[in-house]
mmCIF file of C-alpha atoms in Angstrom:
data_model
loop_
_atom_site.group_PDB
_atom_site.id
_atom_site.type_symbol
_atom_site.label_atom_id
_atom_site.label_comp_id
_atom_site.label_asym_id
_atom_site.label_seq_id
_atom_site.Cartn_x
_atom_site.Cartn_y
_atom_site.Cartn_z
ATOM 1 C CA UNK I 1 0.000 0.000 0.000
ATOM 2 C CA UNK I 2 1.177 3.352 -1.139
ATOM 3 C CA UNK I 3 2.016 5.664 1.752
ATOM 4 C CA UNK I 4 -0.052 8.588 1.863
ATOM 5 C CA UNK I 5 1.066 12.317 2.979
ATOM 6 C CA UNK I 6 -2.324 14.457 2.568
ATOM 7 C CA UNK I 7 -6.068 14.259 2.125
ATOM 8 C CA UNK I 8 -9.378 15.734 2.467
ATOM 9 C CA UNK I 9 -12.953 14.970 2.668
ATOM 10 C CA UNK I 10 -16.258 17.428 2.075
ATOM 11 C CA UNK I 11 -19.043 16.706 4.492
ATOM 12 C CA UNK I 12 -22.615 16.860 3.583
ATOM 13 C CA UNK I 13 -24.193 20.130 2.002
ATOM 14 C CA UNK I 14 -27.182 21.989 3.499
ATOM 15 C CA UNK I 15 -28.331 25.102 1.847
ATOM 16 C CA UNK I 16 -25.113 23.882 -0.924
ATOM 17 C CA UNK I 17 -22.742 24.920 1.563
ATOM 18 C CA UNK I 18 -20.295 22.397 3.257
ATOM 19 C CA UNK I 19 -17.151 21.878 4.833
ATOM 20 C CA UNK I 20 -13.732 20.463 3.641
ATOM 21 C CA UNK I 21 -11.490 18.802 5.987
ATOM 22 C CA UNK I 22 -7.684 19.170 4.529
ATOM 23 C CA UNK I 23 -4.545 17.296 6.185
ATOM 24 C CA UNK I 24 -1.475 16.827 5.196
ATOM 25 C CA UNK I 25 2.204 15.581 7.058
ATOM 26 C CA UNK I 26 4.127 18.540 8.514
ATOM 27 C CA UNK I 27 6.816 16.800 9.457
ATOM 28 C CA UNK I 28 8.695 13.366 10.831
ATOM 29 C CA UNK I 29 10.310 12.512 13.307
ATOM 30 C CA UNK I 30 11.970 8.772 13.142
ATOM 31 C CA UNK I 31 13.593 9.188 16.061
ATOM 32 C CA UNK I 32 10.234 10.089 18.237
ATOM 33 C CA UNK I 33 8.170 7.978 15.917
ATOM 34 C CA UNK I 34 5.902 10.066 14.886
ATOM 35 C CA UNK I 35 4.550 12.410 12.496
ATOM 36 C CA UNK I 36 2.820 15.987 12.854
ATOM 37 C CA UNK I 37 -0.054 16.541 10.830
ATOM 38 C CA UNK I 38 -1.565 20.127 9.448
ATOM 39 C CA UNK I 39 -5.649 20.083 9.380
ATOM 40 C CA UNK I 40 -7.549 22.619 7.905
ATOM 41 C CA UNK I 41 -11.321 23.235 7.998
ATOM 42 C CA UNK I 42 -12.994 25.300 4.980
ATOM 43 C CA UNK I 43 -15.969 26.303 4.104
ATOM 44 C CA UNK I 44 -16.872 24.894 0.200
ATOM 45 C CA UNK I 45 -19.813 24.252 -1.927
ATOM 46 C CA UNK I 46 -21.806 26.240 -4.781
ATOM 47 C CA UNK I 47 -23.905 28.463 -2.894
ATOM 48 C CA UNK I 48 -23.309 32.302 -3.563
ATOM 49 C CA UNK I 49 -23.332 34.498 -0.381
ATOM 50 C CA UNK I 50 -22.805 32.564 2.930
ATOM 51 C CA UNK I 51 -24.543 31.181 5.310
ATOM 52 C CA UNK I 52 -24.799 31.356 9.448
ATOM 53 C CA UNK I 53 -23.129 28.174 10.154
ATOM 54 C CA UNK I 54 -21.986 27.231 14.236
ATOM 55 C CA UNK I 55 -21.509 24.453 16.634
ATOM 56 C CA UNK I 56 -18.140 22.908 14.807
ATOM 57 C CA UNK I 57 -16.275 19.954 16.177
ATOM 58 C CA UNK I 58 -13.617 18.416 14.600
ATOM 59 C CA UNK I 59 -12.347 15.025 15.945
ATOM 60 C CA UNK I 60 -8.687 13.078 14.739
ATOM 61 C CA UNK I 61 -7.587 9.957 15.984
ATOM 62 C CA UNK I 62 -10.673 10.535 18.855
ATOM 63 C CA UNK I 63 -9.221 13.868 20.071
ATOM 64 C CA UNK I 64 -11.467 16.539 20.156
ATOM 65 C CA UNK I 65 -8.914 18.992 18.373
ATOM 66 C CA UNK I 66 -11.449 22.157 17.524
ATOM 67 C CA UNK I 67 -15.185 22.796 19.378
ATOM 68 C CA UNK I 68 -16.989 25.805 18.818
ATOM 69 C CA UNK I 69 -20.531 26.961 19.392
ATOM 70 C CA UNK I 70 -19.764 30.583 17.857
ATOM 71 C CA UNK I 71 -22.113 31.030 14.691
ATOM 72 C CA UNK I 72 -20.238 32.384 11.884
ATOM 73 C CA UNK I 73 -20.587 33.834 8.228
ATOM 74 C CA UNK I 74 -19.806 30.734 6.542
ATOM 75 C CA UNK I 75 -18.601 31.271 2.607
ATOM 76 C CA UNK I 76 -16.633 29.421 0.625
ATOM 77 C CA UNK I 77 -12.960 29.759 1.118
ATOM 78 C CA UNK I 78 -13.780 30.879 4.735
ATOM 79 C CA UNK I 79 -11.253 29.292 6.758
ATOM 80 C CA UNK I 80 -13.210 28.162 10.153
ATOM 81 C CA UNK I 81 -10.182 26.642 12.025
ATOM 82 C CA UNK I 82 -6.569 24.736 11.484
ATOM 83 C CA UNK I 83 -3.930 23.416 13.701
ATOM 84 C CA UNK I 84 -1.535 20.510 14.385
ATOM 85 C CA UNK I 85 -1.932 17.305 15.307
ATOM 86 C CA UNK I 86 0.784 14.740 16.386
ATOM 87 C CA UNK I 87 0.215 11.140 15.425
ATOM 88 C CA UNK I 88 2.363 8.339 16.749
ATOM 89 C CA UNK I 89 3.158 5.469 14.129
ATOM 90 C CA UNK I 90 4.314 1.864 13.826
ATOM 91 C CA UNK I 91 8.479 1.214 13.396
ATOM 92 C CA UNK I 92 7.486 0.855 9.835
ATOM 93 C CA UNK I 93 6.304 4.527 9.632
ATOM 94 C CA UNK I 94 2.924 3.515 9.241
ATOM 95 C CA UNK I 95 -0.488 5.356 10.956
ATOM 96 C CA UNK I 96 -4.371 4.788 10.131
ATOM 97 C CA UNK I 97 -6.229 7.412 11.596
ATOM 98 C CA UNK I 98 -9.765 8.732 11.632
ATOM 99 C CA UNK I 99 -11.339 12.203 11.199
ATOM 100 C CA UNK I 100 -14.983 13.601 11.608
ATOM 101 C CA UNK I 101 -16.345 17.102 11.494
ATOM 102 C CA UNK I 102 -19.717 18.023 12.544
ATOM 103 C CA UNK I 103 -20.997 21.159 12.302
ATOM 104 C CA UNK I 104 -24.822 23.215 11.767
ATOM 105 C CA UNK I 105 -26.317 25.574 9.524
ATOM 106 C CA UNK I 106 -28.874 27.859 10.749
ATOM 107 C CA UNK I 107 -31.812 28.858 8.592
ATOM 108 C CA UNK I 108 -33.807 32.021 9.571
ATOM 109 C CA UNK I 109 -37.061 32.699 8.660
ATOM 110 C CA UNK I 110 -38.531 36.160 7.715
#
């Protein structure tokens, strides 16, 4: 199996907004055995304008790494939150790992 050093999945849309989840290795250390990841979390999808999105939670490896229940503009491009994450891997270099993101949309009504 080919060793893989970045990735991304889009969540579900609602009003055709969603969210992509971007990671990618920051660096290695062979020593410590591990490797430090870069996560992003953007906003994406085909909907003009934004919408009020909130309540984001992003979860790698089962560490809650970003929870937020601060409503925000949400267009695409917008950039809701990043960091690093360190993930410890077998003497081969090797590391499965999960990631989820939830997050809401808020619709208003006039």
């Amino acid at each position: 199996m080919a060793k893989v050093s970045s990735g991304s999945f889009t969540t579900n849309a609602s009003e055709n907004r969603s969210l992509k989840f971007n990671w990618s290795v920051d660096s290695t250390s062979i020593s410590g055995n591990y490797k430090k990841i870069y996560w992003s979390l953007v906003g994406s999808g085909s909907a003009s304008g934004y919408v009020m999105a909130g309540d984001f939670k992003v979860v790698i490896d089962g560490e809650t790494v970003y929870n937020s229940s601060t409503r925000i503009e949400l267009w695409s491009g917008t950039v809701v939150a990043s960091g690093y994450k360190t993930l410890y891997h077998d003497t081969s270099g090797n590391k499965k790992f999960s990631a989820s993101v939830q997050a809401s949309i808020y619709e208003y009504a006039v």
